[in-house]
């Protein structure tokens, strides 16, 4: 299963490079189901793997002129604030066993995976739905970007998901970007948020296997170079719905596995 996990890690980077998101949607299930990592720890690992991979991709997209810094700032600041609040306050207070009623309780790991799967199903909608926009600096809606940024920060903090599936539609709709600009700017935001969120966990004293982390990040890094190269040859907007259907199937599978199998 670990061999399959390392192979699957390549697609974390390919997804980020091609469509600017989806990498974190894959990372947590890969870590939990193929590497047997505890779900809570998997959210921390995901922040590092996705953050580092997205940062490499952002550098390449910056050189290609695909990053709009003004929109990234509007989005990143509120998302970072909510991310750190969730990681430092909320997540630490969730018990290992969550009591629902007097006779019924569930494990925290199962709750995280089910919530993540629901997120995957919702994310698949924004991926499957196609939308075309033209970037215009004067049409940026800062309050809308800041509000969605705060929501993405909560998701990133709780589930270790970069939120590209929310960032991309927001940049397309509220900042009127073209798809490749939204991809590059999304990678910058994801890299910034995820790495700082991971740093917060390091400060909190979370114990981690750094050799394992770096090995996964290295493979995902190769993937993002492949994805970025392919993005020059292929239309990411056309690939996004295909990936959306894949995410939908994976989300339904995880819900079925955690609740019924």
C-alpha positions as a printed NumPy array, in Angstrom:
array([[  0.   ,   0.   ,   0.   ],
       [  2.906,   2.356,   0.713],
       [  4.241,   1.907,  -2.832],
       [  0.794,   2.91 ,  -4.125],
       [  0.831,   5.829,  -1.7  ],
       [  4.107,   7.184,  -3.067],
       [  2.8  ,   6.811,  -6.616],
       [ -0.439,   8.595,  -5.673],
       [  1.602,  11.413,  -4.098],
       [  2.757,  12.36 ,  -7.587],
       [ -0.82 ,  13.323,  -8.443],
       [ -0.957,  15.776,  -5.517],
       [  1.518,  17.97 ,  -7.385],
       [  0.11 ,  17.287, -10.848],
       [ -3.336,  18.403,  -9.668],
       [ -1.964,  21.597,  -8.088],
       [  0.099,  22.388, -11.178],
       [ -2.751,  21.83 , -13.628],
       [ -5.795,  23.283, -11.883],
       [ -4.409,  25.202,  -8.87 ],
       [ -6.236,  23.031,  -6.351],
       [ -7.275,  19.511,  -5.509],
       [ -3.9  ,  18.519,  -4.083],
       [ -5.044,  18.695,  -0.479],
       [ -8.249,  16.867,  -1.346],
       [ -6.012,  13.943,  -2.305],
       [ -3.36 ,  14.314,   0.405],
       [ -5.363,  13.493,   3.538],
       [ -7.014,  10.33 ,   2.113],
       [ -3.622,   9.184,   0.753],
       [ -1.983,   9.654,   4.158],
       [ -4.821,   8.01 ,   6.1  ],
       [ -5.691,   5.072,   3.854],
       [ -2.381,   4.278,   2.137],
       [  0.132,   5.241,   4.851],
       [ -2.059,   4.582,   7.937],
       [ -1.432,   8.051,   9.385],
       [ -3.776,   9.215,  12.175],
       [ -6.401,  11.573,  10.631],
       [ -5.571,  14.497,  12.943],
       [ -1.828,  14.157,  12.269],
       [ -2.64 ,  13.766,   8.559],
       [ -4.107,  17.296,   8.565],
       [ -0.751,  18.606,   9.859],
       [  1.224,  16.558,   7.331],
       [ -1.081,  17.791,   4.583],
       [ -0.325,  21.422,   5.446],
       [  3.397,  20.822,   4.939],
       [  3.163,  18.667,   1.805],
       [  0.605,  20.852,   0.043],
       [  2.175,  24.098,   1.27 ],
       [  5.677,  23.265,   0.076],
       [  4.44 ,  21.859,  -3.225],
       [  2.209,  24.893,  -3.861],
       [  5.101,  27.251,  -3.032],
       [  7.265,  25.642,  -5.723],
       [  4.402,  25.923,  -8.176],
       [  3.779,  29.576,  -7.248],
       [  7.408,  30.438,  -8.039],
       [  7.071,  28.932, -11.524],
       [  3.747,  30.682, -12.15 ],
       [  5.213,  33.998, -10.967],
       [  7.902,  33.682, -13.624],
       [  5.132,  33.021, -16.138],
       [  3.293,  36.2  , -15.068],
       [  0.252,  34.332, -13.738],
       [  0.123,  35.715, -10.167],
       [ -1.991,  38.744,  -9.151],
       [ -0.525,  39.875,  -5.834],
       [ -3.284,  42.374,  -4.943],
       [ -6.005,  39.719,  -5.018],
       [ -3.752,  37.273,  -3.151],
       [ -3.276,  39.771,  -0.286],
       [ -7.03 ,  40.395,   0.053],
       [ -7.565,  36.644,   0.282],
       [ -4.545,  35.522,   2.315],
       [ -4.68 ,  37.824,   5.358],
       [ -8.158,  36.869,   6.689],
       [ -7.625,  33.212,   5.77 ],
       [ -4.364,  33.117,   7.736],
       [ -6.037,  34.649,  10.796],
       [ -8.872,  32.099,  10.878],
       [ -6.476,  29.231,  10.081],
       [ -4.246,  29.997,  13.07 ],
       [ -7.243,  30.48 ,  15.393],
       [ -8.614,  27.058,  14.434],
       [ -5.234,  25.254,  14.74 ],
       [ -4.248,  26.888,  18.04 ],
       [ -7.625,  27.033,  19.813],
       [-10.399,  24.899,  18.304],
       [ -8.566,  21.775,  17.114],
       [ -6.638,  21.326,  20.365],
       [ -9.892,  21.243,  22.328],
       [-11.563,  18.458,  20.342],
       [-11.361,  15.211,  22.408],
       [-10.237,  11.858,  20.971],
       [-13.72 ,  10.413,  21.68 ],
       [-16.655,  12.709,  20.931],
       [-19.842,  11.925,  22.871],
       [-23.007,  12.484,  20.821],
       [-25.538,  11.04 ,  23.274],
       [-25.274,   9.08 ,  26.498],
       [-25.131,   5.799,  24.587],
       [-23.4  ,   6.895,  21.409],
       [-19.925,   8.299,  20.781],
       [-17.576,   8.527,  17.795],
       [-13.84 ,   8.808,  17.296],
       [-12.39 ,  12.171,  16.352],
       [-10.61 ,  10.608,  13.369],
       [-13.879,   9.363,  11.9  ],
       [-15.483,  12.791,  12.286],
       [-12.535,  14.435,  10.499],
       [-12.679,  11.971,   7.61 ],
       [-16.463,  12.247,   7.194],
       [-16.302,  16.047,   7.246],
       [-13.443,  15.897,   4.76 ],
       [-15.472,  13.616,   2.496],
       [-18.464,  15.989,   2.644],
       [-16.059,  18.764,   1.703],
       [-14.877,  16.676,  -1.258],
       [-18.456,  16.235,  -2.48 ],
       [-19.109,  19.987,  -2.204],
       [-15.756,  20.76 ,  -3.841],
       [-16.565,  18.531,  -6.775],
       [-19.48 ,  20.826,  -7.678],
       [-17.253,  23.895,  -8.079],
       [-14.798,  21.806, -10.117],
       [-17.426,  20.28 , -12.407],
       [-19.143,  23.618, -12.999],
       [-17.307,  25.576, -15.726],
       [-16.927,  29.343, -15.707],
       [-14.98 ,  31.811, -17.88 ],
       [-13.795,  35.216, -16.706],
       [-11.533,  38.036, -17.849],
       [ -9.273,  39.673, -15.277],
       [ -9.84 ,  43.35 , -14.536],
       [ -8.118,  44.971, -11.539],
       [-10.966,  47.486, -11.23 ],
       [-13.572,  44.73 , -10.825],
       [-11.995,  43.104,  -7.759],
       [-14.477,  42.82 ,  -4.87 ],
       [-12.225,  42.957,  -1.77 ],
       [-14.902,  42.229,   0.848],
       [-16.073,  39.131,  -1.01 ],
       [-12.498,  37.873,  -1.381],
       [-11.805,  38.54 ,   2.313],
       [-14.984,  36.75 ,   3.426],
       [-14.238,  33.659,   1.343],
       [-10.608,  33.84 ,   2.472],
       [-11.743,  33.624,   6.097],
       [-13.899,  30.582,   5.248],
       [-10.981,  28.893,   3.474],
       [ -8.807,  29.529,   6.546],
       [-11.29 ,  27.658,   8.745],
       [-11.325,  24.706,   6.352],
       [ -7.537,  24.697,   6.015],
       [ -7.091,  24.85 ,   9.776],
       [ -9.554,  22.102,  10.648],
       [ -9.078,  19.645,   7.784],
       [ -5.62 ,  20.463,   6.431],
       [ -7.168,  21.288,   3.047],
       [ -5.607,  24.069,   1.014],
       [ -8.999,  25.221,  -0.257],
       [ -8.065,  25.591,  -3.91 ],
       [-11.543,  24.414,  -4.914],
       [-12.942,  27.501,  -3.15 ],
       [-10.114,  29.87 ,  -4.04 ],
       [-10.276,  29.223,  -7.799],
       [-14.023,  30.029,  -8.207],
       [-13.607,  33.083,  -5.945],
       [-10.751,  34.449,  -8.037],
       [-12.61 ,  33.697, -11.27 ],
       [-15.842,  35.317, -10.109],
       [-14.856,  38.116,  -7.715],
       [-11.461,  39.058,  -9.213],
       [-12.46 ,  38.301, -12.835],
       [ -9.258,  36.368, -13.532],
       [ -8.465,  34.083, -16.399],
       [ -8.039,  30.423, -15.446],
       [ -4.221,  30.383, -15.536],
       [ -4.029,  33.554, -13.44 ],
       [ -6.41 ,  32.019, -10.901],
       [ -4.271,  28.861, -10.781],
       [ -1.047,  30.781, -10.117],
       [ -2.599,  33.098,  -7.524],
       [ -4.305,  30.14 ,  -5.828],
       [ -0.951,  28.369,  -5.451],
       [  0.552,  31.444,  -3.784],
       [ -2.327,  31.64 ,  -1.284],
       [ -2.295,  27.891,  -0.584],
       [  1.475,  27.839,  -0.081],
       [  1.422,  30.864,   2.232],
       [ -1.456,  29.63 ,   4.395],
       [ -0.473,  25.979,   4.576],
       [  3.179,  26.507,   5.497],
       [  2.347,  29.051,   8.2  ],
       [ -0.365,  26.725,   9.532],
       [  2.183,  23.904,   9.673],
       [  4.645,  26.183,  11.463],
       [  1.951,  26.831,  14.071],
       [  1.663,  23.085,  14.7  ],
       [  5.451,  22.83 ,  15.041],
       [  5.35 ,  25.586,  17.667],
       [  2.544,  23.689,  19.441],
       [  4.904,  20.71 ,  19.767],
       [  3.263,  18.243,  17.362],
       [  5.648,  15.295,  16.837],
       [  6.306,  14.486,  13.177],
       [  8.33 ,  12.17 ,  10.957],
       [ 10.224,  14.727,   8.884],
       [ 11.982,  12.177,   6.678],
       [  8.607,  10.751,   5.657],
       [  7.204,  14.26 ,   5.149],
       [ 10.081,  15.362,   2.945],
       [  9.903,  12.191,   0.855],
       [  6.204,  12.758,   0.088],
       [  6.782,  16.474,  -0.533],
       [  9.657,  15.668,  -2.9  ],
       [  7.475,  13.354,  -4.997],
       [  4.607,  15.856,  -4.973],
       [  7.144,  18.529,  -5.998],
       [  8.047,  16.472,  -9.054],
       [  4.328,  16.253,  -9.761],
       [  3.83 ,  20.018,  -9.7  ],
       [  6.633,  20.517, -12.219],
       [  4.885,  17.977, -14.441],
       [  1.524,  19.667, -13.874],
       [  2.896,  23.148, -14.575],
       [  4.533,  21.9  , -17.781],
       [  1.309,  20.221, -18.871],
       [ -0.65 ,  23.402, -18.095],
       [  1.258,  25.093, -20.924],
       [  0.092,  22.374, -23.319],
       [ -3.389,  21.676, -21.977],
       [ -6.396,  23.717, -20.927],
       [ -6.8  ,  23.428, -17.147],
       [-10.407,  24.595, -17.411],
       [-11.218,  21.477, -19.46 ],
       [ -9.408,  19.13 , -17.073],
       [-11.028,  20.567, -13.963],
       [-14.486,  18.953, -14.476],
       [-12.853,  15.542, -15.028],
       [-10.966,  15.866, -11.768],
       [-14.212,  17.068, -10.132],
       [-15.965,  13.803, -11.003],
       [-13.023,  11.864,  -9.547],
       [-13.22 ,  13.875,  -6.313],
       [-16.989,  13.258,  -6.132],
       [-16.528,   9.478,  -6.382],
       [-13.727,   9.527,  -3.777],
       [-15.841,  11.596,  -1.38 ],
       [-18.789,   9.213,  -1.629],
       [-16.446,   6.24 ,  -1.107],
       [-14.944,   7.738,   2.069],
       [-18.388,   8.495,   3.525],
       [-19.523,   4.917,   2.796],
       [-16.318,   3.436,   4.244],
       [-16.372,   5.455,   7.468],
       [-20.097,   5.188,   8.185],
       [-21.186,   1.837,   6.787],
       [-18.181,  -0.468,   6.212]])
